[in-house]
Amino acid sequence: DGKILVNGIGLIRLNNDGTVEKNFGKFSDGGYGQSICIYKDGSILIGGAYRTVNSKSIVTIIKLNRDGDLDSSFNCDVEVYGDNVLLDSMENIFASTKHTNVMLSNYGLISMINKDGTKKKSFNGSSGASHKVKTILPTINNKIIIAGNFINP
């Protein structure tokens, strides 16, 4: 629709004339965004660490409807900050994190997330990356390429 999303400390949407759309999303209590993906239907996937969105506590990956309201059908159960989020051509969701602590080790440094926000159990994201994944890129044959600060290949 020609509008621009700005993700950082909070999320805003700019109208075509550059003014802030006042009724878009209700982010409060700070937090920050790291990545934005747009679905074909115009809904929005955001990775980051927002404390409150539409009065709901969120610290992970969120999905918004086109109007900026929280999509209640998407409940991400992956306990990561969405440093990088990728929505590939088949609308599969991949997310990376900088966390390497024991509490999160069962999630690995890359997760594949189902359309409802739950972790895809058949995807093994704990191999291939030994440290922070900085970038996730799709390939034309529905695979992903990751880049980052890896200690061991």
Short mmCIF file of N, CA and C in Angstrom, two decimals:
data_model
loop_
_atom_site.label_atom_id
_atom_site.label_comp_id
_atom_site.label_asym_id
_atom_site.label_seq_id
_atom_site.Cartn_x
_atom_site.Cartn_y
_atom_site.Cartn_z
N ASP A 1 0.81 -1.21 0.00
CA ASP A 1 0.00 0.00 0.00
C ASP A 1 0.85 1.27 0.00
N GLY A 2 2.17 1.12 -0.17
CA GLY A 2 3.04 2.28 -0.25
C GLY A 2 3.46 2.87 1.08
N LYS A 3 3.00 2.29 2.18
CA LYS A 3 3.38 2.79 3.50
C LYS A 3 4.69 2.16 3.92
N ILE A 4 5.39 2.84 4.83
CA ILE A 4 6.71 2.39 5.27
C ILE A 4 6.64 2.01 6.74
N LEU A 5 7.19 0.82 7.07
CA LEU A 5 7.30 0.39 8.46
C LEU A 5 8.68 0.76 8.97
N VAL A 6 8.74 1.29 10.19
CA VAL A 6 10.00 1.65 10.82
C VAL A 6 10.07 0.88 12.13
N ASN A 7 11.05 0.00 12.24
CA ASN A 7 11.22 -0.86 13.40
C ASN A 7 12.47 -0.42 14.14
N GLY A 8 12.37 -0.25 15.41
CA GLY A 8 13.50 0.15 16.26
C GLY A 8 13.02 0.15 17.68
N ILE A 9 13.05 1.26 18.33
CA ILE A 9 12.45 1.36 19.66
C ILE A 9 10.98 1.65 19.41
N GLY A 10 10.19 0.59 19.43
CA GLY A 10 8.79 0.68 19.02
C GLY A 10 8.69 0.42 17.53
N LEU A 11 7.49 0.38 17.02
CA LEU A 11 7.24 0.19 15.60
C LEU A 11 6.24 1.24 15.16
N ILE A 12 6.55 1.91 14.07
CA ILE A 12 5.63 2.89 13.52
C ILE A 12 5.42 2.61 12.05
N ARG A 13 4.30 3.10 11.53
CA ARG A 13 4.06 3.02 10.09
C ARG A 13 3.85 4.44 9.60
N LEU A 14 4.54 4.75 8.51
CA LEU A 14 4.43 6.08 7.91
C LEU A 14 3.44 6.05 6.76
N ASN A 15 2.61 7.07 6.70
CA ASN A 15 1.69 7.22 5.57
C ASN A 15 2.48 7.62 4.33
N ASN A 16 1.84 7.61 3.20
CA ASN A 16 2.50 7.96 1.93
C ASN A 16 3.11 9.36 1.95
N ASP A 17 2.55 10.26 2.75
CA ASP A 17 3.09 11.63 2.83
C ASP A 17 4.17 11.79 3.91
N GLY A 18 4.56 10.68 4.58
CA GLY A 18 5.62 10.72 5.57
C GLY A 18 5.16 10.95 7.00
N THR A 19 3.88 11.21 7.21
CA THR A 19 3.38 11.39 8.56
C THR A 19 3.18 10.04 9.23
N VAL A 20 3.25 10.03 10.56
CA VAL A 20 3.07 8.80 11.32
C VAL A 20 1.59 8.43 11.37
N GLU A 21 1.31 7.17 11.07
CA GLU A 21 -0.07 6.68 11.17
C GLU A 21 -0.38 6.47 12.65
N LYS A 22 -1.26 7.26 13.18
CA LYS A 22 -1.51 7.31 14.63
C LYS A 22 -2.17 6.07 15.20
N ASN A 23 -2.99 5.38 14.45
CA ASN A 23 -3.73 4.23 14.98
C ASN A 23 -3.07 2.89 14.67
N PHE A 24 -1.81 2.90 14.26
CA PHE A 24 -1.14 1.66 13.89
C PHE A 24 -0.40 1.08 15.09
N GLY A 25 -0.74 -0.14 15.49
CA GLY A 25 -0.03 -0.82 16.56
C GLY A 25 -0.03 -0.03 17.85
N LYS A 26 -0.05 -0.70 18.93
CA LYS A 26 -0.06 -0.05 20.24
C LYS A 26 1.10 -0.61 21.05
N PHE A 27 2.29 -0.15 20.73
CA PHE A 27 3.48 -0.61 21.41
C PHE A 27 3.77 0.33 22.58
N SER A 28 4.09 -0.23 23.71
CA SER A 28 4.41 0.61 24.87
C SER A 28 5.50 -0.04 25.69
N ASP A 29 5.93 0.65 26.71
CA ASP A 29 6.93 0.15 27.65
C ASP A 29 8.27 -0.15 26.99
N GLY A 30 8.59 0.53 25.91
CA GLY A 30 9.91 0.37 25.29
C GLY A 30 10.03 -0.92 24.51
N GLY A 31 11.20 -1.49 24.54
CA GLY A 31 11.49 -2.65 23.73
C GLY A 31 12.13 -2.21 22.42
N TYR A 32 12.52 -3.16 21.63
CA TYR A 32 13.18 -2.83 20.37
C TYR A 32 12.86 -3.89 19.33
N GLY A 33 12.96 -3.49 18.10
CA GLY A 33 12.73 -4.41 16.99
C GLY A 33 14.02 -4.65 16.23
N GLN A 34 14.15 -5.84 15.70
CA GLN A 34 15.34 -6.19 14.94
C GLN A 34 15.03 -6.49 13.48
N SER A 35 13.86 -7.04 13.20
CA SER A 35 13.56 -7.42 11.82
C SER A 35 12.06 -7.38 11.55
N ILE A 36 11.74 -7.17 10.29
CA ILE A 36 10.35 -7.11 9.84
C ILE A 36 10.21 -7.98 8.58
N CYS A 37 9.13 -8.75 8.52
CA CYS A 37 8.78 -9.50 7.31
C CYS A 37 7.31 -9.23 7.02
N ILE A 38 6.99 -9.12 5.74
CA ILE A 38 5.61 -8.87 5.33
C ILE A 38 5.07 -10.11 4.62
N TYR A 39 3.94 -10.61 5.10
CA TYR A 39 3.27 -11.72 4.44
C TYR A 39 2.60 -11.22 3.16
N LYS A 40 2.27 -12.15 2.28
CA LYS A 40 1.59 -11.80 1.02
C LYS A 40 0.26 -11.11 1.27
N ASP A 41 -0.41 -11.44 2.39
CA ASP A 41 -1.71 -10.83 2.70
C ASP A 41 -1.58 -9.48 3.41
N GLY A 42 -0.35 -9.02 3.62
CA GLY A 42 -0.12 -7.73 4.26
C GLY A 42 0.08 -7.78 5.76
N SER A 43 -0.11 -8.94 6.37
CA SER A 43 0.17 -9.04 7.81
C SER A 43 1.68 -8.97 8.01
N ILE A 44 2.10 -8.70 9.25
CA ILE A 44 3.48 -8.34 9.52
C ILE A 44 4.07 -9.24 10.60
N LEU A 45 5.26 -9.74 10.36
CA LEU A 45 5.99 -10.55 11.33
C LEU A 45 7.16 -9.72 11.82
N ILE A 46 7.32 -9.63 13.13
CA ILE A 46 8.37 -8.79 13.71
C ILE A 46 9.19 -9.60 14.70
N GLY A 47 10.50 -9.49 14.58
CA GLY A 47 11.39 -10.07 15.57
C GLY A 47 11.96 -8.97 16.43
N GLY A 48 12.01 -9.21 17.72
CA GLY A 48 12.54 -8.20 18.63
C GLY A 48 12.21 -8.53 20.06
N ALA A 49 12.26 -7.53 20.89
CA ALA A 49 11.98 -7.70 22.31
C ALA A 49 11.08 -6.57 22.77
N TYR A 50 9.83 -6.63 22.37
CA TYR A 50 8.86 -5.65 22.82
C TYR A 50 8.31 -6.11 24.15
N ARG A 51 8.15 -5.20 25.08
CA ARG A 51 7.61 -5.58 26.38
C ARG A 51 6.09 -5.70 26.35
N THR A 52 5.43 -4.77 25.66
CA THR A 52 3.96 -4.80 25.62
C THR A 52 3.47 -4.40 24.25
N VAL A 53 2.56 -5.19 23.69
CA VAL A 53 1.90 -4.88 22.43
C VAL A 53 0.41 -5.10 22.65
N ASN A 54 -0.39 -4.06 22.40
CA ASN A 54 -1.83 -4.16 22.63
C ASN A 54 -2.14 -4.72 24.01
N SER A 55 -1.42 -4.25 25.02
CA SER A 55 -1.59 -4.63 26.42
C SER A 55 -1.22 -6.07 26.73
N LYS A 56 -0.50 -6.75 25.83
CA LYS A 56 -0.07 -8.13 26.06
C LYS A 56 1.46 -8.14 26.13
N SER A 57 2.01 -8.82 27.14
CA SER A 57 3.47 -8.91 27.27
C SER A 57 4.03 -9.81 26.19
N ILE A 58 5.05 -9.32 25.48
CA ILE A 58 5.67 -10.05 24.37
C ILE A 58 7.18 -9.89 24.46
N VAL A 59 7.92 -10.97 24.42
CA VAL A 59 9.37 -10.88 24.31
C VAL A 59 9.82 -11.97 23.36
N THR A 60 9.55 -11.81 22.10
CA THR A 60 9.92 -12.82 21.13
C THR A 60 9.54 -12.35 19.73
N ILE A 61 8.89 -13.17 18.97
CA ILE A 61 8.45 -12.85 17.62
C ILE A 61 6.94 -12.65 17.66
N ILE A 62 6.48 -11.61 17.02
CA ILE A 62 5.05 -11.33 17.02
C ILE A 62 4.54 -11.21 15.59
N LYS A 63 3.24 -11.40 15.45
CA LYS A 63 2.60 -11.22 14.15
C LYS A 63 1.48 -10.21 14.35
N LEU A 64 1.43 -9.25 13.45
CA LEU A 64 0.40 -8.23 13.47
C LEU A 64 -0.49 -8.38 12.26
N ASN A 65 -1.76 -8.04 12.43
CA ASN A 65 -2.66 -7.95 11.29
C ASN A 65 -2.27 -6.71 10.48
N ARG A 66 -2.85 -6.54 9.32
CA ARG A 66 -2.54 -5.39 8.45
C ARG A 66 -2.73 -4.05 9.16
N ASP A 67 -3.69 -3.99 10.08
CA ASP A 67 -3.99 -2.73 10.77
C ASP A 67 -3.09 -2.47 11.98
N GLY A 68 -2.17 -3.39 12.27
CA GLY A 68 -1.24 -3.21 13.38
C GLY A 68 -1.68 -3.85 14.67
N ASP A 69 -2.87 -4.43 14.71
CA ASP A 69 -3.32 -5.14 15.91
C ASP A 69 -2.63 -6.49 15.99
N LEU A 70 -2.40 -6.95 17.19
CA LEU A 70 -1.77 -8.24 17.43
C LEU A 70 -2.63 -9.36 16.88
N ASP A 71 -2.03 -10.28 16.11
CA ASP A 71 -2.73 -11.44 15.58
C ASP A 71 -2.80 -12.49 16.68
N SER A 72 -3.97 -12.70 17.25
CA SER A 72 -4.12 -13.60 18.40
C SER A 72 -3.96 -15.07 18.03
N SER A 73 -3.98 -15.40 16.73
CA SER A 73 -3.80 -16.80 16.32
C SER A 73 -2.32 -17.19 16.29
N PHE A 74 -1.43 -16.23 16.43
CA PHE A 74 0.02 -16.49 16.40
C PHE A 74 0.56 -16.31 17.81
N ASN A 75 0.97 -17.40 18.43
CA ASN A 75 1.53 -17.35 19.78
C ASN A 75 2.88 -18.03 19.78
N CYS A 76 3.92 -17.26 19.60
CA CYS A 76 5.27 -17.81 19.48
C CYS A 76 5.73 -18.39 20.81
N ASP A 77 6.02 -19.68 20.79
CA ASP A 77 6.48 -20.34 22.01
C ASP A 77 7.99 -20.57 22.00
N VAL A 78 8.68 -19.99 21.02
CA VAL A 78 10.13 -20.11 20.95
C VAL A 78 10.73 -19.02 21.82
N GLU A 79 11.46 -19.41 22.85
CA GLU A 79 11.98 -18.45 23.82
C GLU A 79 13.27 -17.81 23.32
N VAL A 80 13.15 -17.01 22.30
CA VAL A 80 14.30 -16.31 21.74
C VAL A 80 13.92 -14.88 21.45
N TYR A 81 14.92 -14.02 21.41
CA TYR A 81 14.71 -12.69 20.87
C TYR A 81 14.90 -12.82 19.37
N GLY A 82 14.00 -12.27 18.59
CA GLY A 82 14.02 -12.45 17.15
C GLY A 82 15.02 -11.53 16.47
N ASP A 83 16.31 -11.79 16.69
CA ASP A 83 17.34 -10.95 16.08
C ASP A 83 17.21 -10.89 14.57
N ASN A 84 16.99 -12.02 13.97
CA ASN A 84 16.77 -12.11 12.54
C ASN A 84 15.58 -13.02 12.31
N VAL A 85 14.65 -12.56 11.53
CA VAL A 85 13.50 -13.37 11.17
C VAL A 85 13.40 -13.39 9.66
N LEU A 86 13.17 -14.57 9.11
CA LEU A 86 13.04 -14.74 7.68
C LEU A 86 11.69 -15.38 7.39
N LEU A 87 11.00 -14.83 6.45
CA LEU A 87 9.78 -15.42 5.92
C LEU A 87 10.11 -15.80 4.49
N ASP A 88 10.24 -17.10 4.22
CA ASP A 88 10.65 -17.50 2.87
C ASP A 88 9.47 -17.47 1.90
N SER A 89 9.71 -17.86 0.65
CA SER A 89 8.68 -17.76 -0.38
C SER A 89 7.47 -18.65 -0.11
N MET A 90 7.64 -19.68 0.71
CA MET A 90 6.52 -20.55 1.07
C MET A 90 5.92 -20.12 2.42
N GLU A 91 6.34 -18.96 2.91
CA GLU A 91 5.91 -18.38 4.18
C GLU A 91 6.26 -19.25 5.38
N ASN A 92 7.38 -19.99 5.26
CA ASN A 92 7.97 -20.65 6.42
C ASN A 92 8.72 -19.59 7.20
N ILE A 93 8.72 -19.71 8.52
CA ILE A 93 9.36 -18.72 9.38
C ILE A 93 10.63 -19.33 9.98
N PHE A 94 11.73 -18.60 9.84
CA PHE A 94 12.99 -18.98 10.47
C PHE A 94 13.43 -17.82 11.36
N ALA A 95 14.00 -18.13 12.52
CA ALA A 95 14.45 -17.08 13.43
C ALA A 95 15.79 -17.47 14.02
N SER A 96 16.62 -16.47 14.25
CA SER A 96 17.90 -16.70 14.91
C SER A 96 17.94 -15.95 16.22
N THR A 97 18.90 -16.32 17.04
CA THR A 97 19.09 -15.65 18.32
C THR A 97 20.57 -15.57 18.64
N LYS A 98 20.93 -14.64 19.48
CA LYS A 98 22.31 -14.53 19.93
C LYS A 98 22.56 -15.33 21.19
N HIS A 99 21.51 -15.94 21.73
CA HIS A 99 21.64 -16.64 23.01
C HIS A 99 22.31 -17.99 22.84
N THR A 100 23.25 -18.28 23.73
CA THR A 100 23.92 -19.56 23.71
C THR A 100 23.88 -20.21 25.08
N ASN A 101 23.02 -19.71 25.98
CA ASN A 101 23.01 -20.27 27.33
C ASN A 101 22.27 -21.59 27.38
N VAL A 102 22.45 -22.30 28.48
CA VAL A 102 21.91 -23.65 28.64
C VAL A 102 20.39 -23.66 28.56
N MET A 103 19.74 -22.65 29.15
CA MET A 103 18.29 -22.62 29.17
C MET A 103 17.71 -22.68 27.75
N LEU A 104 18.38 -22.08 26.79
CA LEU A 104 17.86 -22.02 25.43
C LEU A 104 18.50 -23.04 24.50
N SER A 105 19.38 -23.88 25.02
CA SER A 105 20.15 -24.77 24.14
C SER A 105 19.28 -25.74 23.35
N ASN A 106 18.11 -26.09 23.88
CA ASN A 106 17.25 -27.00 23.12
C ASN A 106 16.62 -26.33 21.91
N TYR A 107 16.74 -25.02 21.79
CA TYR A 107 16.22 -24.31 20.64
C TYR A 107 17.29 -24.09 19.57
N GLY A 108 18.55 -24.24 19.89
CA GLY A 108 19.60 -23.97 18.95
C GLY A 108 19.68 -22.49 18.62
N LEU A 109 20.51 -22.15 17.67
CA LEU A 109 20.68 -20.76 17.28
C LEU A 109 19.80 -20.39 16.09
N ILE A 110 19.14 -21.39 15.52
CA ILE A 110 18.17 -21.18 14.43
C ILE A 110 16.94 -22.01 14.77
N SER A 111 15.78 -21.43 14.62
CA SER A 111 14.52 -22.16 14.82
C SER A 111 13.64 -21.99 13.60
N MET A 112 12.88 -23.01 13.30
CA MET A 112 11.83 -22.91 12.29
C MET A 112 10.52 -22.88 13.06
N ILE A 113 9.66 -21.96 12.68
CA ILE A 113 8.45 -21.72 13.44
C ILE A 113 7.24 -21.98 12.55
N ASN A 114 6.28 -22.70 13.10
CA ASN A 114 5.04 -22.99 12.37
C ASN A 114 4.20 -21.73 12.22
N LYS A 115 3.23 -21.78 11.37
CA LYS A 115 2.37 -20.61 11.09
C LYS A 115 1.62 -20.11 12.32
N ASP A 116 1.41 -20.98 13.32
CA ASP A 116 0.72 -20.56 14.54
C ASP A 116 1.68 -20.06 15.63
N GLY A 117 2.99 -20.10 15.34
CA GLY A 117 3.98 -19.60 16.28
C GLY A 117 4.70 -20.67 17.08
N THR A 118 4.26 -21.91 16.98
CA THR A 118 4.92 -22.98 17.72
C THR A 118 6.19 -23.41 16.99
N LYS A 119 7.13 -23.94 17.75
CA LYS A 119 8.40 -24.40 17.18
C LYS A 119 8.17 -25.66 16.36
N LYS A 120 8.75 -25.69 15.16
CA LYS A 120 8.66 -26.89 14.32
C LYS A 120 9.64 -27.92 14.89
N LYS A 121 9.13 -28.96 15.49
CA LYS A 121 9.94 -29.94 16.21
C LYS A 121 10.88 -30.73 15.29
N SER A 122 10.50 -30.92 14.03
CA SER A 122 11.31 -31.72 13.11
C SER A 122 12.53 -30.96 12.57
N PHE A 123 12.61 -29.64 12.84
CA PHE A 123 13.73 -28.84 12.34
C PHE A 123 14.81 -28.80 13.41
N ASN A 124 16.03 -29.25 13.06
CA ASN A 124 17.14 -29.26 14.01
C ASN A 124 18.00 -28.04 13.80
N GLY A 125 17.76 -27.00 14.57
CA GLY A 125 18.52 -25.76 14.45
C GLY A 125 19.71 -25.69 15.37
N SER A 126 20.01 -26.79 16.05
CA SER A 126 21.13 -26.75 16.99
C SER A 126 22.45 -27.16 16.34
N SER A 127 22.42 -27.53 15.06
CA SER A 127 23.66 -27.88 14.38
C SER A 127 23.96 -26.83 13.31
N GLY A 128 25.23 -26.68 12.98
CA GLY A 128 25.61 -25.78 11.90
C GLY A 128 26.06 -24.41 12.34
N ALA A 129 25.63 -23.96 13.51
CA ALA A 129 26.03 -22.64 13.99
C ALA A 129 26.54 -22.78 15.42
N SER A 130 27.75 -22.30 15.66
CA SER A 130 28.33 -22.43 16.99
C SER A 130 28.27 -21.13 17.78
N HIS A 131 27.79 -20.07 17.16
CA HIS A 131 27.70 -18.77 17.83
C HIS A 131 26.64 -17.94 17.11
N LYS A 132 26.55 -16.69 17.40
CA LYS A 132 25.47 -15.84 16.92
C LYS A 132 25.29 -15.89 15.39
N VAL A 133 24.05 -16.13 14.98
CA VAL A 133 23.67 -16.06 13.56
C VAL A 133 23.24 -14.63 13.30
N LYS A 134 23.94 -13.96 12.39
CA LYS A 134 23.64 -12.56 12.11
C LYS A 134 22.71 -12.37 10.93
N THR A 135 22.70 -13.33 10.01
CA THR A 135 21.90 -13.20 8.80
C THR A 135 21.33 -14.54 8.41
N ILE A 136 20.08 -14.53 7.96
CA ILE A 136 19.44 -15.72 7.37
C ILE A 136 18.94 -15.29 6.00
N LEU A 137 19.34 -16.04 4.98
CA LEU A 137 18.92 -15.72 3.62
C LEU A 137 18.26 -16.93 2.99
N PRO A 138 17.22 -16.71 2.19
CA PRO A 138 16.59 -17.84 1.49
C PRO A 138 17.34 -18.14 0.20
N THR A 139 17.23 -19.38 -0.25
CA THR A 139 17.76 -19.74 -1.57
C THR A 139 16.57 -20.04 -2.48
N ILE A 140 16.82 -20.17 -3.76
CA ILE A 140 15.73 -20.41 -4.70
C ILE A 140 15.17 -21.82 -4.59
N ASN A 141 15.90 -22.74 -3.95
CA ASN A 141 15.40 -24.12 -3.82
C ASN A 141 14.91 -24.40 -2.39
N ASN A 142 14.38 -23.35 -1.72
CA ASN A 142 13.76 -23.47 -0.40
C ASN A 142 14.68 -24.01 0.69
N LYS A 143 15.92 -23.59 0.64
CA LYS A 143 16.87 -23.85 1.71
C LYS A 143 17.25 -22.49 2.28
N ILE A 144 18.02 -22.48 3.35
CA ILE A 144 18.48 -21.21 3.91
C ILE A 144 19.99 -21.20 4.00
N ILE A 145 20.54 -20.01 3.95
CA ILE A 145 21.96 -19.77 4.15
C ILE A 145 22.07 -18.93 5.41
N ILE A 146 22.98 -19.30 6.31
CA ILE A 146 23.18 -18.51 7.51
C ILE A 146 24.61 -17.96 7.53
N ALA A 147 24.75 -16.78 8.11
CA ALA A 147 26.08 -16.18 8.27
C ALA A 147 26.15 -15.58 9.67
N GLY A 148 27.35 -15.58 10.22
CA GLY A 148 27.50 -15.03 11.56
C GLY A 148 28.89 -15.22 12.10
N ASN A 149 29.02 -15.16 13.40
CA ASN A 149 30.29 -15.32 14.10
C ASN A 149 30.42 -16.75 14.56
N PHE A 150 30.88 -17.62 13.69
CA PHE A 150 30.96 -19.04 14.02
C PHE A 150 32.37 -19.41 14.45
N ILE A 151 32.44 -20.15 15.53
CA ILE A 151 33.74 -20.60 16.06
C ILE A 151 34.12 -21.90 15.38
N ASN A 152 33.15 -22.81 15.27
CA ASN A 152 33.39 -24.10 14.63
C ASN A 152 32.40 -24.26 13.48
N PRO A 153 32.85 -24.79 12.35
CA PRO A 153 31.91 -24.99 11.22
C PRO A 153 30.94 -26.12 11.49
#
